[in-house]
CSV table of C-alpha atoms and ligand atoms in Angstrom, one decimal:
chain,number,residue,atom,x,y,z
A,1,MET,CA,31.6,-18.6,-7.0
A,2,THR,CA,31.7,-20.0,-3.5
A,3,SER,CA,29.1,-22.5,-2.3
A,4,THR,CA,27.3,-19.8,-0.3
A,5,GLN,CA,27.0,-17.4,-3.3
A,6,LYS,CA,23.8,-17.5,-5.3
A,7,SER,CA,23.7,-17.6,-9.1
A,8,HIS,CA,20.9,-15.0,-9.6
A,9,SER,CA,21.1,-11.5,-8.3
A,10,ALA,CA,18.6,-8.6,-8.0
A,11,ILE,CA,18.6,-5.0,-6.7
A,12,VAL,CA,15.3,-3.6,-5.4
A,13,ILE,CA,14.9,0.2,-5.3
A,14,GLY,CA,12.5,1.3,-2.5
A,15,GLY,CA,11.8,0.1,1.0
A,16,GLY,CA,8.0,0.6,1.1
A,17,SER,CA,5.5,-2.3,1.2
A,18,THR,CA,6.0,-3.1,-2.5
A,19,GLY,CA,9.9,-3.2,-2.3
A,20,ALA,CA,9.9,-5.1,1.0
A,21,ALA,CA,7.5,-7.8,-0.4
A,22,VAL,CA,9.6,-8.0,-3.6
A,23,ALA,CA,12.8,-8.5,-1.6
A,24,HIS,CA,11.2,-11.2,0.4
A,25,ASP,CA,9.8,-13.1,-2.7
A,26,LEU,CA,13.2,-12.8,-4.5
A,27,ALA,CA,15.1,-14.1,-1.5
A,28,LEU,CA,12.7,-17.0,-1.1
A,29,ARG,CA,13.2,-18.0,-4.7
A,30,GLY,CA,17.0,-18.1,-4.3
A,31,PHE,CA,18.1,-14.7,-5.5
A,32,GLU,CA,21.0,-12.7,-4.0
A,33,VAL,CA,19.0,-9.6,-3.0
A,34,THR,CA,20.1,-6.1,-2.2
A,35,LEU,CA,17.4,-3.5,-1.3
A,36,VAL,CA,18.2,0.2,-1.2
A,37,GLU,CA,16.0,2.8,0.3
A,38,ARG,CA,16.8,6.5,0.3
A,39,GLY,CA,15.3,7.1,3.7
A,40,GLU,CA,14.1,5.0,6.6
A,41,ILE,CA,12.2,1.8,5.8
A,42,ALA,CA,8.5,2.8,5.0
A,43,SER,CA,9.4,6.5,4.8
A,44,GLY,CA,7.5,6.9,1.5
A,45,THR,CA,3.8,6.4,0.9
A,46,THR,CA,3.6,3.2,2.9
A,47,GLY,CA,4.5,4.7,6.3
A,48,ARG,CA,1.8,7.4,6.2
A,49,ASN,CA,-1.2,5.7,4.7
A,50,HIS,CA,-4.6,5.0,6.2
A,51,CYS,CA,-3.6,1.6,7.6
A,52,LEU,CA,-6.7,-0.1,6.2
A,53,LEU,CA,-6.4,-3.8,5.4
A,54,HIS,CA,-8.9,-3.6,2.6
A,55,SER,CA,-11.6,-6.2,2.3
A,56,GLY,CA,-12.3,-5.0,-1.2
A,57,GLY,CA,-15.6,-3.5,-0.2
A,58,ARG,CA,-14.4,0.0,-1.2
A,59,TYR,CA,-13.8,-1.2,-4.8
A,60,CYS,CA,-16.2,-4.0,-5.5
A,61,VAL,CA,-18.8,-1.9,-7.2
A,62,ASN,CA,-16.8,0.2,-9.6
A,63,ASP,CA,-13.3,-1.5,-9.7
A,64,ARG,CA,-13.9,-5.2,-9.4
A,65,GLU,CA,-10.3,-6.2,-10.4
A,66,ALA,CA,-9.0,-4.2,-7.4
A,67,GLY,CA,-11.8,-5.6,-5.2
A,68,ILE,CA,-10.9,-9.2,-5.9
A,69,GLU,CA,-7.2,-8.5,-5.4
A,70,CYS,CA,-7.9,-6.9,-2.0
A,71,ILE,CA,-10.0,-9.8,-0.6
A,72,GLU,CA,-7.6,-12.4,-1.8
A,73,GLU,CA,-4.6,-10.7,-0.3
A,74,ASN,CA,-6.5,-9.7,2.9
A,75,MET,CA,-7.1,-13.5,3.5
A,76,ILE,CA,-3.4,-14.3,2.8
A,77,LEU,CA,-1.9,-11.4,4.9
A,78,ARG,CA,-3.9,-12.3,8.0
A,79,ARG,CA,-2.3,-15.8,7.8
A,80,ILE,CA,1.3,-14.9,7.1
A,81,MET,CA,1.8,-11.8,9.3
A,82,PRO,CA,-0.6,-12.1,12.2
A,83,ASP,CA,1.4,-9.8,14.5
A,84,CYS,CA,1.0,-6.8,12.1
A,85,MET,CA,-2.8,-6.9,12.0
A,86,GLU,CA,-5.8,-6.0,14.0
A,87,LEU,CA,-8.7,-8.1,12.5
A,88,ASN,CA,-11.5,-5.9,13.7
A,89,GLY,CA,-13.8,-6.0,10.7
A,90,GLY,CA,-15.5,-3.0,9.0
A,91,LEU,CA,-18.9,-1.6,8.6
A,92,PHE,CA,-20.3,0.1,5.5
A,93,ALA,CA,-22.9,2.3,7.2
A,94,ALA,CA,-25.9,3.9,5.4
A,95,PHE,CA,-27.1,7.3,6.8
A,96,ASP,CA,-29.4,8.7,4.1
A,97,ASP,CA,-31.5,7.6,1.1
A,98,ALA,CA,-28.6,7.8,-1.3
A,99,ASP,CA,-26.5,5.5,0.9
A,100,MET,CA,-29.5,3.1,1.1
A,101,ASP,CA,-29.7,3.1,-2.7
A,102,TYR,CA,-26.0,2.1,-2.8
A,103,LEU,CA,-26.4,-0.8,-0.4
A,104,PRO,CA,-27.8,-3.3,-2.9
A,105,LEU,CA,-25.0,-2.4,-5.3
A,106,LEU,CA,-22.5,-3.0,-2.6
A,107,ILE,CA,-24.0,-6.4,-1.8
A,108,GLU,CA,-23.9,-7.3,-5.5
A,109,GLY,CA,-20.3,-6.2,-5.6
A,110,CYS,CA,-19.4,-8.3,-2.6
A,111,GLN,CA,-21.0,-11.3,-4.1
A,112,ALA,CA,-19.2,-10.8,-7.4
A,113,CYS,CA,-15.8,-10.4,-5.7
A,114,GLU,CA,-16.6,-13.1,-3.1
A,115,ILE,CA,-16.2,-10.7,-0.2
A,116,PRO,CA,-17.9,-12.2,2.9
A,117,TYR,CA,-20.6,-9.8,4.3
A,118,LYS,CA,-23.4,-9.6,6.7
A,119,LYS,CA,-26.3,-7.2,6.5
A,120,LEU,CA,-27.2,-5.3,9.8
A,121,THR,CA,-30.0,-3.0,10.8
A,122,GLY,CA,-29.1,0.5,12.0
A,123,GLU,CA,-29.9,-0.7,15.5
A,124,GLU,CA,-27.6,-3.7,15.3
A,125,ALA,CA,-24.8,-1.5,13.9
A,126,ARG,CA,-25.2,1.0,16.7
A,127,ARG,CA,-25.1,-1.8,19.3
A,128,LEU,CA,-21.7,-2.8,17.9
A,129,GLU,CA,-20.6,0.8,17.6
A,130,PRO,CA,-22.3,3.1,20.1
A,131,TYR,CA,-20.7,6.3,18.7
A,132,LEU,CA,-22.2,5.7,15.3
A,133,SER,CA,-24.6,8.4,14.3
A,134,PRO,CA,-28.3,7.7,15.3
A,135,GLN,CA,-29.1,8.4,11.6
A,136,ALA,CA,-27.6,5.0,10.7
A,137,LYS,CA,-30.3,3.1,8.8
A,138,ALA,CA,-28.4,-0.1,7.9
A,139,ALA,CA,-24.9,-1.4,7.6
A,140,LEU,CA,-22.9,-4.1,5.9
A,141,TRP,CA,-20.2,-6.0,7.9
A,142,VAL,CA,-17.1,-6.9,5.8
A,143,PRO,CA,-13.7,-8.4,6.8
A,144,ASP,CA,-11.8,-5.1,6.8
A,145,GLY,CA,-8.9,-4.8,9.2
A,146,VAL,CA,-6.1,-2.5,10.3
A,147,PHE,CA,-2.4,-3.0,9.7
A,148,GLU,CA,0.8,-1.4,11.0
A,149,PRO,CA,2.5,-0.4,7.8
A,150,MET,CA,6.1,-0.1,9.1
A,151,ARG,CA,5.8,-3.5,10.9
A,152,MET,CA,4.5,-5.1,7.7
A,153,CYS,CA,7.6,-3.9,5.8
A,154,MET,CA,9.9,-5.0,8.7
A,155,ALA,CA,8.2,-8.5,8.8
A,156,PHE,CA,8.8,-8.9,5.0
A,157,LEU,CA,12.4,-7.6,5.3
A,158,ALA,CA,13.2,-9.6,8.5
A,159,THR,CA,12.3,-12.8,6.6
A,160,ALA,CA,14.2,-11.6,3.5
A,161,LYS,CA,17.3,-11.0,5.6
A,162,ALA,CA,17.0,-14.4,7.2
A,163,ASN,CA,17.1,-15.7,3.6
A,164,GLY,CA,20.2,-13.8,2.8
A,165,ALA,CA,19.0,-10.4,1.6
A,166,LYS,CA,20.9,-7.2,2.4
A,167,VAL,CA,18.9,-4.1,3.3
A,168,TYR,CA,20.4,-0.7,3.1
A,169,PRO,CA,18.2,2.2,4.3
A,170,PHE,CA,19.4,5.8,3.8
A,171,THR,CA,20.9,4.7,0.5
A,172,GLN,CA,19.6,6.6,-2.5
A,173,VAL,CA,19.9,5.6,-6.2
A,174,GLU,CA,21.2,8.5,-8.2
A,175,GLU,CA,21.9,6.7,-11.4
A,176,LEU,CA,21.0,3.5,-13.2
A,177,LEU,CA,24.3,1.9,-14.6
A,178,MET,CA,23.9,0.9,-18.2
A,179,GLU,CA,25.9,-1.2,-20.6
A,180,GLY,CA,24.4,-0.3,-24.0
A,181,THR,CA,20.7,-0.9,-23.6
A,182,GLN,CA,21.1,-3.2,-20.5
A,183,VAL,CA,20.7,-2.0,-16.9
A,184,THR,CA,23.5,-3.6,-15.0
A,185,GLY,CA,23.2,-2.0,-11.6
A,186,VAL,CA,22.8,1.3,-9.7
A,187,ARG,CA,25.0,4.1,-8.4
A,188,VAL,CA,24.0,4.9,-4.9
A,189,TRP,CA,24.7,7.7,-2.3
A,190,ASN,CA,24.9,6.4,1.2
A,191,ARG,CA,23.5,9.4,3.0
A,192,ILE,CA,24.8,8.4,6.5
A,193,ALA,CA,28.5,7.8,5.4
A,194,ASN,CA,28.1,10.4,2.6
A,195,ARG,CA,29.8,7.9,0.3
A,196,ARG,CA,29.0,7.0,-3.3
A,197,TYR,CA,29.5,3.6,-4.8
A,198,ASN,CA,28.2,1.1,-7.5
A,199,LEU,CA,26.1,-2.0,-7.0
A,200,HIS,CA,25.7,-4.6,-9.7
A,201,ALA,CA,23.0,-7.3,-10.3
A,202,GLN,CA,21.4,-9.2,-13.2
A,203,ILE,CA,18.0,-7.5,-12.6
A,204,VAL,CA,17.1,-4.1,-11.1
A,205,ILE,CA,13.6,-3.7,-9.9
A,206,SER,CA,12.1,-0.3,-9.2
A,207,ALA,CA,9.5,-0.3,-6.4
A,208,GLY,CA,9.7,3.4,-6.1
A,209,GLY,CA,6.0,4.1,-5.6
A,210,PRO,CA,5.2,7.7,-6.6
A,211,TRP,CA,8.9,8.1,-7.5
A,212,ALA,CA,8.8,5.3,-10.1
A,213,GLU,CA,8.5,7.8,-12.9
A,214,GLU,CA,11.6,9.7,-11.7
A,215,ILE,CA,13.6,6.4,-11.4
A,216,ALA,CA,12.5,5.0,-14.8
A,217,ALA,CA,13.6,8.4,-16.4
A,218,MET,CA,17.2,7.5,-15.3
A,219,ALA,CA,17.0,4.9,-18.1
A,220,GLY,CA,15.2,7.2,-20.5
A,221,ILE,CA,11.9,5.4,-19.9
A,222,ASP,CA,8.5,7.0,-19.4
A,223,VAL,CA,6.4,5.1,-16.9
A,224,PRO,CA,2.8,6.3,-16.7
A,225,VAL,CA,2.3,7.2,-13.0
A,226,ILE,CA,-0.2,9.7,-11.7
A,227,VAL,CA,0.9,11.1,-8.3
A,228,ALA,CA,-2.3,11.5,-6.3
A,229,PRO,CA,-2.1,12.6,-2.7
A,230,GLY,CA,-4.8,12.3,0.0
A,231,VAL,CA,-5.2,14.1,3.3
A,232,MET,CA,-5.9,12.2,6.5
A,233,VAL,CA,-6.8,13.7,9.9
A,234,SER,CA,-5.8,11.8,13.0
A,235,MET,CA,-8.1,12.4,16.0
A,236,THR,CA,-7.2,11.6,19.6
A,237,GLY,CA,-9.2,8.7,20.9
A,238,ARG,CA,-10.7,5.6,19.5
A,239,TYR,CA,-14.4,6.1,18.6
A,240,SER,CA,-15.0,2.8,17.0
A,241,GLN,CA,-13.6,-0.7,17.1
A,242,HIS,CA,-14.6,-1.5,13.4
A,243,VAL,CA,-13.4,0.4,10.4
A,244,ILE,CA,-16.3,2.7,9.6
A,245,ASN,CA,-16.9,3.3,5.8
A,246,ARG,CA,-19.7,5.3,4.4
A,247,CYS,CA,-22.0,3.2,2.2
A,248,ASN,CA,-21.4,5.1,-1.0
A,249,LYS,CA,-19.2,5.3,-4.1
A,250,ALA,CA,-15.6,6.0,-2.9
A,251,ASP,CA,-15.5,9.7,-2.0
A,252,ASP,CA,-13.7,12.3,0.2
A,253,GLY,CA,-13.8,11.7,4.0
A,254,ASP,CA,-15.8,8.5,3.9
A,255,ILE,CA,-13.6,6.2,6.0
A,256,ILE,CA,-12.7,6.3,9.7
A,257,VAL,CA,-9.9,3.8,10.7
A,258,PRO,CA,-9.3,3.1,14.4
A,259,GLN,CA,-5.5,3.0,14.7
A,260,ARG,CA,-4.2,2.2,18.2
A,261,GLU,CA,-5.8,5.0,20.4
A,262,THR,CA,-6.6,7.3,17.5
A,263,SER,CA,-9.3,7.6,14.8
A,264,ILE,CA,-8.0,8.5,11.4
A,265,ILE,CA,-10.4,10.2,9.0
A,266,GLY,CA,-9.6,10.0,5.3
A,267,THR,CA,-9.2,10.7,2.6
A,268,SER,CA,-9.2,13.1,-0.3
A,269,SER,CA,-7.6,12.9,-3.7
A,270,TRP,CA,-6.0,15.3,-6.1
A,271,THR,CA,-2.9,15.3,-8.3
A,272,VAL,CA,0.6,16.9,-7.9
A,273,ASP,CA,3.8,16.8,-10.0
A,274,ASP,CA,6.3,16.2,-7.2
A,275,PRO,CA,5.7,13.6,-4.4
A,276,ASP,CA,8.3,15.3,-2.2
A,277,TYR,CA,6.5,18.6,-1.9
A,278,ILE,CA,2.8,18.4,-1.1
A,279,ASP,CA,0.9,21.2,0.5
A,280,ILE,CA,-2.0,20.2,2.6
A,281,PRO,CA,-5.1,22.1,1.4
A,282,GLU,CA,-6.9,23.6,4.5
A,283,ASP,CA,-10.3,22.9,2.9
A,284,HIS,CA,-9.5,19.2,2.7
A,285,VAL,CA,-8.9,19.1,6.5
A,286,ALA,CA,-12.3,20.8,7.1
A,287,LEU,CA,-14.0,18.4,4.7
A,288,MET,CA,-12.5,15.3,6.5
A,289,LEU,CA,-13.8,16.7,9.9
A,290,ASP,CA,-17.2,17.5,8.4
A,291,ARG,CA,-17.7,14.2,6.6
A,292,GLY,CA,-16.2,12.1,9.4
A,293,SER,CA,-18.4,13.6,12.0
A,294,GLN,CA,-21.5,12.9,9.9
A,295,MET,CA,-20.7,9.2,10.6
A,296,ILE,CA,-19.4,9.6,14.2
A,297,PRO,CA,-20.8,12.9,15.6
A,298,ALA,CA,-18.5,12.7,18.7
A,299,LEU,CA,-15.5,13.5,16.4
A,300,LYS,CA,-16.7,17.1,16.3
A,301,GLN,CA,-15.6,17.5,19.9
A,302,ALA,CA,-12.5,15.4,19.7
A,303,SER,CA,-9.1,17.0,19.4
A,304,SER,CA,-7.0,16.6,16.4
A,305,ARG,CA,-3.6,14.9,16.9
A,306,GLY,CA,-2.3,15.7,13.5
A,307,VAL,CA,-2.9,16.1,9.8
A,308,PHE,CA,-0.8,14.3,7.2
A,309,THR,CA,-0.7,13.6,3.5
A,310,VAL,CA,1.1,11.3,1.2
A,311,ALA,CA,0.8,10.4,-2.5
A,312,ARG,CA,-0.6,7.4,-4.2
A,313,PRO,CA,1.2,6.0,-7.2
A,314,LEU,CA,-1.6,5.4,-9.6
A,315,ILE,CA,-1.2,3.8,-13.1
A,316,GLY,CA,-2.4,6.4,-15.6
A,317,ARG,CA,-1.5,9.4,-17.7
A,318,GLU,CA,-1.7,13.0,-16.8
A,319,GLY,CA,-5.1,14.4,-17.5
A,320,GLU,CA,-7.0,11.2,-16.5
A,321,ASP,CA,-9.5,11.7,-13.6
A,322,GLU,CA,-7.5,10.1,-10.7
A,323,ARG,CA,-10.7,9.2,-8.8
A,324,GLU,CA,-11.7,7.0,-11.7
A,325,VAL,CA,-8.3,5.3,-12.2
A,326,SER,CA,-8.3,1.7,-11.1
A,327,ARG,CA,-6.5,0.9,-7.8
A,328,THR,CA,-5.0,-2.2,-9.4
A,329,PHE,CA,-1.2,-2.5,-10.1
A,330,GLU,CA,1.0,-3.0,-13.1
A,331,CYS,CA,4.4,-4.5,-13.7
A,332,PHE,CA,6.4,-3.1,-16.5
A,333,ASP,CA,9.1,-5.3,-18.1
A,334,HIS,CA,11.2,-2.6,-19.8
A,335,ASP,CA,12.5,-5.1,-22.4
A,336,GLU,CA,9.3,-3.8,-24.1
A,337,ASP,CA,10.9,-0.3,-24.1
A,338,GLY,CA,14.2,-1.7,-25.5
A,339,ILE,CA,15.9,-1.7,-22.1
A,340,GLY,CA,17.0,-5.0,-20.6
A,341,GLY,CA,17.5,-6.0,-16.9
A,342,PHE,CA,15.0,-3.5,-15.6
A,343,VAL,CA,11.5,-3.9,-14.2
A,344,THR,CA,9.1,-1.3,-12.6
A,345,ILE,CA,6.2,-2.3,-10.3
A,346,SER,CA,3.7,0.4,-9.4
A,347,GLY,CA,0.1,1.2,-8.5
A,348,GLY,CA,-1.7,-1.1,-6.1
A,349,LYS,CA,-2.1,-0.9,-2.4
A,350,THR,CA,-0.2,-1.9,0.7
A,351,THR,CA,-2.9,-4.6,1.1
A,352,THR,CA,-1.9,-6.1,-2.3
A,353,ALA,CA,1.9,-5.8,-1.9
A,354,ARG,CA,2.5,-9.5,-1.8
A,355,ALA,CA,0.6,-10.1,-5.0
A,356,MET,CA,2.4,-7.2,-6.7
A,357,ALA,CA,5.7,-8.9,-5.6
A,358,GLU,CA,4.6,-12.3,-6.9
A,359,LYS,CA,3.9,-10.9,-10.4
A,360,THR,CA,7.1,-8.9,-10.4
A,361,VAL,CA,9.3,-11.8,-9.4
A,362,ASP,CA,7.6,-14.1,-11.9
A,363,ILE,CA,8.8,-11.6,-14.6
A,364,ALA,CA,12.3,-11.4,-13.1
A,365,CYS,CA,12.5,-15.2,-13.1
A,366,ARG,CA,11.3,-15.5,-16.7
A,367,LYS,CA,13.9,-12.9,-17.8
A,368,ILE,CA,16.7,-15.0,-16.6
A,369,GLY,CA,15.2,-18.4,-17.3
A,370,LEU,CA,14.6,-19.5,-13.7
A,371,ASP,CA,11.7,-21.8,-13.0
A,372,VAL,CA,11.0,-21.5,-9.2
A,373,PRO,CA,7.4,-21.1,-8.0
A,374,CYS,CA,6.3,-18.4,-5.6
A,375,ARG,CA,5.8,-19.5,-2.0
A,376,THR,CA,5.0,-16.2,-0.3
A,377,HIS,CA,1.3,-17.0,0.0
A,378,GLU,CA,2.1,-19.9,2.3
A,379,THR,CA,5.2,-18.7,4.1
A,380,VAL,CA,4.5,-17.3,7.5
A,381,LEU,CA,6.8,-14.3,8.1
A,382,LEU,CA,9.1,-13.8,11.0
A,383,SER,CA,8.0,-11.2,13.5
A,384,TYR,CA,8.7,-7.6,12.6
A,385,ARG,CA,10.8,-7.6,15.8
A,386,ALA,CA,13.4,-9.8,14.1
A,387,PHE,CA,14.2,-7.0,11.6
A,388,TYR,CA,16.9,-5.5,13.9
A,389,THR,CA,18.3,-8.7,15.2
A,390,ILE,CA,19.1,-10.6,12.0
B,1,FAD,C1,-3.8,8.9,1.3
B,1,FAD,C2,-3.5,7.5,1.1
B,1,FAD,C3,-4.1,6.5,1.8
B,1,FAD,C4,-3.9,5.2,1.6
B,1,FAD,N1,-4.4,4.2,2.4
B,1,FAD,C5,-4.2,2.9,2.2
B,1,FAD,C6,-4.8,2.0,3.0
B,1,FAD,O1,-5.5,2.3,4.0
B,1,FAD,N2,-4.5,0.7,2.8
B,1,FAD,C7,-3.8,0.3,1.7
B,1,FAD,O2,-3.6,-1.0,1.5
B,1,FAD,N3,-3.2,1.2,0.9
B,1,FAD,C8,-3.4,2.5,1.1
B,1,FAD,N4,-2.8,3.4,0.3
B,1,FAD,C9,-2.0,3.0,-0.9
B,1,FAD,C10,-0.6,2.6,-0.4
B,1,FAD,O3,-0.2,3.4,0.6
B,1,FAD,C11,0.4,2.6,-1.5
B,1,FAD,O4,-0.2,1.9,-2.6
B,1,FAD,C12,1.6,1.8,-1.1
B,1,FAD,O5,2.1,2.4,0.1
B,1,FAD,C13,2.7,2.0,-2.1
B,1,FAD,O6,3.9,1.4,-1.7
B,1,FAD,P1,5.2,1.4,-2.5
B,1,FAD,O7,6.2,0.6,-1.8
B,1,FAD,O8,4.9,1.1,-3.9
B,1,FAD,O9,5.6,2.9,-2.4
B,1,FAD,P2,6.3,3.7,-1.3
B,1,FAD,O10,5.9,3.3,0.1
B,1,FAD,O11,6.2,5.2,-1.6
B,1,FAD,O12,7.8,3.2,-1.4
B,1,FAD,C14,8.7,3.7,-2.4
B,1,FAD,C15,10.0,4.0,-1.7
B,1,FAD,O13,11.0,4.3,-2.7
B,1,FAD,C16,11.9,5.2,-2.1
B,1,FAD,N5,12.7,5.8,-3.1
B,1,FAD,C17,12.3,6.8,-4.0
B,1,FAD,N6,13.3,7.2,-4.8
B,1,FAD,C18,14.3,6.4,-4.4
B,1,FAD,C19,15.7,6.4,-4.9
B,1,FAD,N7,16.1,7.2,-5.9
B,1,FAD,N8,16.6,5.6,-4.3
B,1,FAD,C20,16.1,4.7,-3.2
B,1,FAD,N9,14.9,4.8,-2.8
B,1,FAD,C21,14.0,5.6,-3.3
B,1,FAD,C22,11.0,6.1,-1.3
B,1,FAD,O14,11.7,6.8,-0.2
B,1,FAD,C23,9.9,5.2,-0.7
B,1,FAD,O15,10.2,4.7,0.6
B,1,FAD,C24,-3.0,4.8,0.5
B,1,FAD,C25,-2.4,5.8,-0.3
B,1,FAD,C26,-2.7,7.1,0.0
B,1,FAD,C27,-2.0,8.1,-0.8
């Protein structure tokens, strides 16, 4: 070993928000890191999500664990990656009696999860957001925000690269290399050079999002992932400055996210078997437009820029109601399945990617007897712009 070589090594599969955050955390704790991504960085779920930096308001009533994770990470991310965020705040707006009945539950949830909030009258809310429906009776301000998912990944990875990590997009894992019951590396296909080769490391971490089940199956392991897509409709024009949420239990078409010069209405939820082939149900598109324009009526006249879908990786078994499954995350140390050197991280949100990485790398460190604390919560990332220059 030369003086520049590191004594601990890890391979990360997947260049979405989770894999990028894991690579950063590993590199910061002194690992020699190689990240492989079968497509472009953020080409999976991360690059096509709703871009909402969750305050936790959406989860604090029915899924408090996820609500607390979101507000804690929201506060950290705005400190460590300021150039990937628009900190515009969010409104949970109540338009009918059912929404008004939900408002006290939402306030109680915010208090329980320690989410800052401010109650507004309908008139105050419309003063902030003139396009809001005149039906708005009240609203709750929360610290929602908007992020740029690809830039987030690039900021994590630029910093990881500055700490020695190697990042290989368009490099697909086709096989997990095994010695007995130990995963020792991966066989990859470099899709640009059309070349196949092996990579070895002490630990292999799968951050394959909705593909996690497929990757774990390469080692004969069954990871419980529900693949749950959602439809989003992007409208031309920015009809609010805040993120507009409907003040009710999370449901279809109840969020409008202002993203650059668009307004993205989302989302729905159903389950599929294969995250690579998802048909967009026409009725979901109509539902987004209908529900979105109940909150901002001007969206009825706006033109649609595009419709897109992508799949959530939820932790759960087939047959469970995906709407009721927690949005929290889980890290699987496959020692428990009798397979060494292999860890899967799945579930969660882009908002909670850093916390997901912390838990995963804690496990990786424990597996090889390394005692180095996580510092990602206090490490300000390089600009995403540095990704291509390091
Ligand atoms: C409709 C919808 C809206 C959402 N909105 C939000 C939101 O507003 N805010 C928020 O915080 N979260 C949101 N989420 C959740 C969030 O997008 C996901 O939790 C997050 O993106 C998952 O990131 P990931 O890195 O785990 O997975 P991914 O981003 O899917 O990354 C996994 C990567 O692994 C790669 N991969 C797969 N197989 C292989 C292989 N064999 N070899 C190499 N690479 C491989 C894939 O190409 C992919 O890039 C939303 C999800 C959905 C479905």
